Coordinates of C-alpha atoms and ligand atoms in Angstrom, one line a residue:
X1255 CA 0.1 -4.5 -9.1
X1256 CA -0.7 -0.8 -9.2
X1257 CA -0.9 1.3 -6.1
X1258 CA -4.1 3.0 -5.1
X1259 CA -3.9 6.7 -4.1
X1260 CA -6.6 8.7 -2.3
X1261 CA -6.6 12.4 -3.0
X1262 CA -8.4 14.7 -0.5
X1263 CA -8.6 18.0 -2.3
X1264 CA -11.5 20.4 -2.7
X1265 CA -10.3 22.0 -6.0
X1266 CA -11.7 19.9 -8.9
X1267 CA -9.1 21.3 -11.3
X1268 CA -6.3 19.9 -9.1
X1269 CA -8.0 16.6 -8.7
X1270 CA -8.4 16.4 -12.4
X1271 CA -4.7 17.2 -13.0
X1272 CA -3.6 14.6 -10.4
X1273 CA -6.0 12.0 -11.9
X1274 CA -4.4 12.4 -15.4
X1275 CA -0.9 12.3 -14.0
X1276 CA -1.6 9.1 -12.0
X1277 CA -3.3 7.4 -14.9
X1278 CA -0.2 8.0 -17.0
X1279 CA 2.0 6.6 -14.3
X1280 CA -0.3 3.5 -14.0
X1281 CA -1.6 4.4 -10.5
X1282 CA -5.2 4.1 -9.4
X1283 CA -7.0 7.1 -7.8
X1284 CA -9.8 7.5 -5.3
X1285 CA -11.1 11.0 -4.8
X1286 CA -12.6 12.9 -1.9
X1287 CA -13.5 16.6 -1.8
X1288 CA -13.5 17.0 2.0
X1289 CA -12.6 15.2 5.2
X1290 CA -16.1 13.8 5.7
X1291 CA -16.0 12.4 2.1
X1292 CA -12.5 11.0 2.8
X1293 CA -13.7 9.2 6.0
X1294 CA -16.4 7.5 3.9
X1295 CA -13.9 6.4 1.2
X1296 CA -11.5 5.1 3.8
X1297 CA -14.2 3.0 5.4
X1298 CA -14.8 1.4 2.0
X1299 CA -11.3 0.8 1.0
X1300 CA -7.8 1.6 2.3
X1301 CA -5.5 3.2 -0.3
X1302 CA -1.7 2.8 -0.3
X1303 CA -1.1 6.5 0.0
X1304 CA -3.0 9.7 0.8
X1305 CA -2.5 13.1 -0.9
X1306 CA -3.9 15.6 1.5
X1307 CA -4.7 19.2 0.8
X1308 CA -3.6 21.8 3.4
X1309 CA -7.0 23.6 3.6
X1310 CA -10.2 21.7 3.2
X1311 CA -13.8 23.0 3.5
X1312 CA -14.4 21.0 6.7
X1313 CA -11.0 21.3 8.4
X1314 CA -7.3 21.7 8.2
X1315 CA -5.3 19.0 6.4
X1316 CA -2.6 19.0 9.0
X1317 CA -5.1 18.2 11.7
X1318 CA -6.6 15.4 9.6
X1319 CA -3.1 14.0 9.0
X1320 CA -2.6 13.8 12.7
X1321 CA -6.0 12.1 13.1
X1322 CA -5.1 9.5 10.4
X1323 CA -1.8 8.7 12.2
X1324 CA -3.5 8.2 15.5
X1325 CA -6.2 5.9 14.2
X1326 CA -4.9 2.3 14.2
X1327 CA -6.6 1.4 10.9
X1328 CA -4.9 4.2 9.0
X1329 CA -1.7 4.8 11.1
X1330 CA 0.5 3.0 8.5
X1331 CA -0.9 5.0 5.5
X1332 CA 1.7 7.3 4.0
X1333 CA 0.6 10.9 3.7
X1334 CA 1.8 13.6 1.3
X1335 CA 0.6 17.1 2.1
X1336 CA -0.4 19.3 -0.8
X1337 CA -0.2 23.0 -0.2
X1338 CA -0.1 26.4 -1.8
X1339 CA 2.2 27.7 1.0
X1340 CA 5.9 27.4 0.6
X1341 CA 6.8 28.7 4.0
X1342 CA 9.3 26.7 6.0
X1343 CA 7.2 26.8 9.2
X1344 CA 4.2 25.2 7.4
X1345 CA 6.4 22.5 6.1
X1346 CA 7.6 21.8 9.6
X1347 CA 4.1 21.7 10.9
X1348 CA 3.0 19.4 8.1
X1349 CA 5.8 16.9 8.8
X1350 CA 5.2 17.2 12.6
X1351 CA 1.7 16.1 12.0
X1352 CA 3.0 12.8 10.7
X1353 CA 3.0 13.6 7.0
X1354 CA 5.7 11.6 5.1
X1355 CA 6.3 14.3 2.5
X1356 CA 5.2 17.7 1.2
X1357 CA 4.5 19.0 -2.2
X1358 CA 4.0 22.7 -2.8
X1359 CA 1.4 24.0 -5.4
X1360 CA 1.8 24.6 -8.2
X1361 CA 3.6 21.3 -8.8
X1362 CA 4.3 19.5 -12.0
X1363 CA 2.7 16.1 -12.6
X1364 CA 6.2 14.7 -13.0
X1365 CA 7.3 16.1 -9.6
X1366 CA 4.2 14.7 -7.9
X1367 CA 4.7 11.2 -9.4
X1368 CA 8.3 11.2 -8.4
X1369 CA 7.4 12.0 -4.8
X1370 CA 4.6 9.4 -4.7
X1371 CA 6.9 6.7 -6.0
X1372 CA 9.7 7.7 -3.6
X1373 CA 7.3 7.5 -0.6
X1374 CA 5.8 4.2 -1.8
X1375 CA 9.2 2.7 -2.3
X1376 CA 9.9 3.5 1.4
X1377 CA 6.6 2.4 2.8
X1378 CA 5.2 -0.3 0.5
X1379 CA 8.0 -2.5 -0.9
X1380 CA 5.3 -4.7 -2.5
X1381 CA 5.1 -2.1 -5.3
X1382 CA 8.8 -2.2 -6.0
X1383 CA 9.8 -3.6 -9.4
X1384 CA 12.8 -5.4 -8.1
X1385 CA 13.6 -9.0 -8.6
X1386 CA 13.7 -11.0 -5.4
X1387 CA 15.1 -14.4 -4.9
X1388 CA 14.9 -16.9 -2.0
X1389 CA 16.8 -20.1 -2.7
X1390 CA 15.6 -21.1 -6.2
X1391 CA 12.3 -19.2 -5.9
X1392 CA 12.3 -15.9 -7.9
X1393 CA 9.7 -13.2 -8.1
X1394 CA 10.0 -10.4 -10.6
X1395 CA 8.0 -7.3 -9.7
X1396 CA 8.4 -5.7 -13.2
X1397 CA 7.0 -8.6 -15.2
X1398 CA 4.9 -10.1 -12.4
X1399 CA 6.5 -13.5 -13.1
X1400 CA 7.4 -16.2 -10.6
X1401 CA 9.9 -18.9 -11.2
X1402 CA 10.9 -21.9 -9.2
X1403 CA 14.2 -23.6 -10.2
X1404 CA 13.8 -21.9 -13.6
X1405 CA 10.2 -23.2 -14.2
X1406 CA 7.5 -20.6 -14.5
X1407 CA 4.8 -20.8 -11.9
X1408 CA 1.2 -19.6 -12.6
X1409 CA -0.4 -17.7 -9.7
X1410 CA -3.7 -15.9 -9.4
X1411 CA -3.5 -12.2 -8.6
X1412 CA -4.1 -12.7 -4.9
X1413 CA -1.6 -15.5 -4.6
X1414 CA 0.9 -13.3 -6.4
X1415 CA 0.3 -10.5 -4.0
X1416 CA 0.6 -12.8 -1.0
X1417 CA 3.9 -14.2 -2.3
X1418 CA 5.2 -10.8 -3.2
X1419 CA 4.4 -9.5 0.3
X1420 CA 5.9 -12.5 2.0
X1421 CA 9.1 -12.4 0.0
X1422 CA 9.5 -8.7 0.9
X1423 CA 8.7 -9.4 4.6
X1424 CA 10.5 -12.7 5.4
X1425 CA 10.9 -14.1 8.9
X1426 CA 8.0 -12.3 10.4
X1427 CA 4.7 -13.7 11.6
X1428 CA 1.6 -12.0 10.2
X1429 CA -1.9 -12.7 11.6
X1430 CA -4.8 -13.3 9.3
X1431 CA -6.2 -9.9 10.0
X1432 CA -2.8 -8.2 9.3
X1433 CA -2.6 -10.1 6.0
X1434 CA -6.2 -9.0 5.1
X1435 CA -5.2 -5.4 5.8
X1436 CA -2.0 -5.5 3.8
X1437 CA -3.0 -7.7 0.9
X1438 CA -6.8 -7.1 0.5
X1439 CA -6.6 -3.5 1.6
X1440 CA -8.6 -3.1 4.8
X1441 CA -12.0 -4.3 3.7
X1442 CA -13.5 -5.4 7.0
X1443 CA -16.1 -7.6 5.4
X1444 CA -13.8 -10.3 4.2
X1445 CA -13.8 -13.4 6.4
X1446 CA -10.4 -14.3 7.9
X1447 CA -10.7 -17.8 6.5
X1448 CA -10.3 -16.2 3.0
X1449 CA -6.7 -15.9 3.9
X1450 CA -6.4 -19.6 4.5
X1451 CA -8.0 -20.4 1.2
X1452 CA -5.4 -18.3 -0.7
X1453 CA -2.5 -19.6 1.3
X1454 CA -3.7 -23.1 0.4
X1455 CA -3.7 -22.1 -3.3
X1456 CA -0.3 -20.5 -3.0
X1457 CA 1.2 -23.6 -1.4
X1458 CA -0.4 -25.8 -4.0
X1459 CA 1.2 -23.8 -6.8
X1460 CA 4.6 -24.1 -5.1
X1461 CA 4.2 -27.7 -4.2
X1462 CA 5.9 -29.2 -7.3
X1463 CA 9.1 -27.3 -6.6
X1464 CA 9.0 -28.0 -2.8
X1465 CA 8.8 -24.3 -2.0
X1466 CA 5.4 -24.6 -0.3
X1467 CA 7.6 -25.3 2.8
X1468 CA 8.5 -21.6 2.8
X1469 CA 5.0 -20.6 3.7
X1470 CA 4.8 -21.7 7.3
X1471 CA 1.8 -21.9 9.6
X1472 CA 2.5 -20.5 13.0
X1473 CA 0.0 -22.1 15.3
X1474 CA -2.3 -19.6 17.0
X1475 CA -0.5 -16.6 15.4
X1476 CA -0.7 -16.7 11.6
X1477 CA 1.7 -17.3 8.8
X1478 CA 5.4 -16.7 8.2
X1479 CA 7.6 -16.8 5.1
X1480 CA 10.9 -18.4 6.1
X1481 CA 13.6 -20.5 4.5
X1482 CA 14.5 -21.7 8.0
X1483 CA 12.9 -24.9 9.3
Ligands
CA2338 CA1 -8.0 23.5 -0.5

């Protein structure tokens, strides 16, 4: 699955350069030219990472980063600040605002992609390309393949994402709304019962191997991936 990046930057030339770099790296891009624009985009869809310019026409990027970190809906979003300044003091201010990293303009596309991937590895293990195994159930992030006891399992894209998320976050209970946020990306218009539908499909796909038992219902709370009974 590819990660979705929101860039908030008023200079079209930089947005264009970033769009090309992200395309090459297989990442999706959403664009906003100012804070107001960004608020609109965030209400439609939550990205996996935000690239935030230091100076925007309707406010300072650092202040907006602080605002994003305070808002419950966006607090978990990693933020990389983009800035023309290289001064140490600005870097500290940026990181104090809650930004996860900092890239100084002019930056090379390669440098930017490396920083984005490093932050995503830390914050969103569901994008990792590693191979994970729980008992005889194996998920391979690079090839998007799932195997149970050596037999290949066919999953729809949402079931794959659910299983990938669960295998990276075992032994924790997630409510339906948390799963909607993390798997569907914060679209508030999806009914929570949608989660149950996809859980049912995932269990059905795992049934033949017996691994459907790893997807546990926690009454009144949500779902948990666990190899313990
Ligand atoms: Ca600017």
